[in-house]
mmCIF file of C-alpha atoms in Angstrom:
data_model
loop_
_atom_site.group_PDB
_atom_site.id
_atom_site.type_symbol
_atom_site.label_atom_id
_atom_site.label_comp_id
_atom_site.label_asym_id
_atom_site.label_seq_id
_atom_site.Cartn_x
_atom_site.Cartn_y
_atom_site.Cartn_z
ATOM 1 C CA LYS A 279 216.513 227.373 4.504
ATOM 2 C CA LEU A 280 220.077 227.506 5.931
ATOM 3 C CA ILE A 281 219.335 224.807 8.490
ATOM 4 C CA GLU A 282 217.660 222.629 5.725
ATOM 5 C CA ALA A 283 220.994 222.973 3.721
ATOM 6 C CA GLY A 284 222.861 221.824 6.834
ATOM 7 C CA VAL A 285 224.354 225.066 7.909
ATOM 8 C CA ARG A 286 223.953 225.542 11.599
ATOM 9 C CA VAL A 287 223.176 229.068 12.306
ATOM 10 C CA GLU A 288 224.633 230.589 15.758
ATOM 11 C CA VAL A 289 223.121 234.033 15.836
ATOM 12 C CA GLN A 290 221.525 236.460 13.380
ATOM 13 C CA HIS A 291 220.576 240.121 14.086
ATOM 14 C CA HIS A 292 220.157 243.427 12.084
ATOM 15 C CA GLU A 293 222.911 245.708 12.062
ATOM 16 C CA VAL A 294 222.410 248.947 14.039
ATOM 17 C CA GLY A 295 222.549 252.249 12.098
ATOM 18 C CA THR A 296 222.417 250.827 8.471
ATOM 19 C CA ALA A 297 219.252 250.182 6.580
ATOM 20 C CA GLY A 298 218.659 246.707 5.230
ATOM 21 C CA GLN A 299 221.872 245.117 6.595
ATOM 22 C CA ALA A 300 221.942 241.709 8.744
ATOM 23 C CA GLU A 301 224.568 239.795 10.263
ATOM 24 C CA ILE A 302 224.176 235.999 10.457
ATOM 25 C CA ASP A 303 227.049 233.776 12.232
ATOM 26 C CA MET A 304 227.472 230.240 11.547
ATOM 27 C CA ARG A 305 228.843 227.759 14.103
ATOM 28 C CA PHE A 306 232.434 227.009 13.537
ATOM 29 C CA ASP A 307 233.656 223.535 12.200
ATOM 30 C CA SER A 308 236.909 222.069 10.489
ATOM 31 C CA LEU A 309 238.531 224.378 7.927
ATOM 32 C CA THR A 310 237.485 222.298 5.028
ATOM 33 C CA LYS A 311 233.828 221.924 6.172
ATOM 34 C CA MET A 312 233.579 225.725 6.817
ATOM 35 C CA GLY A 313 234.700 226.239 3.203
ATOM 36 C CA ASP A 314 231.911 223.911 1.794
ATOM 37 C CA LYS A 315 229.492 225.513 4.403
ATOM 38 C CA MET A 316 230.546 229.075 3.167
ATOM 39 C CA MET A 317 229.626 228.149 -0.372
ATOM 40 C CA VAL A 318 226.333 226.598 0.466
ATOM 41 C CA PHE A 319 225.594 229.792 2.680
ATOM 42 C CA LYS A 320 226.254 232.198 -0.200
ATOM 43 C CA TYR A 321 224.126 230.291 -2.670
ATOM 44 C CA VAL A 322 221.155 230.119 -0.131
ATOM 45 C CA ILE A 323 221.316 233.671 0.901
ATOM 46 C CA LYS A 324 221.609 235.081 -2.820
ATOM 47 C CA ASN A 325 218.793 232.718 -4.027
ATOM 48 C CA VAL A 326 216.438 233.584 -1.062
ATOM 49 C CA ALA A 327 216.999 237.334 -1.459
ATOM 50 C CA ALA A 328 216.302 237.191 -5.141
ATOM 51 C CA GLN A 329 213.204 235.218 -4.695
ATOM 52 C CA HIS A 330 212.043 238.182 -2.529
ATOM 53 C CA GLY A 331 213.016 240.730 -5.181
ATOM 54 C CA TYR A 332 216.205 241.662 -3.213
ATOM 55 C CA VAL A 333 219.967 241.392 -3.973
ATOM 56 C CA ALA A 334 222.401 240.131 -1.307
ATOM 57 C CA THR A 335 226.018 241.220 -1.584
#
């Protein structure tokens, strides 16, 4: 969903030693574009989590 929304993901992996935590890194861009992409990123993550019965924080 992030790629469909125009957010390029550089890498994603689960965190070691913590249950249910993941890290998703975005490709860097200019400051203003990163600000816009961060808002889209948060929107997509929270909505996809909610669709599956989870809460992203």
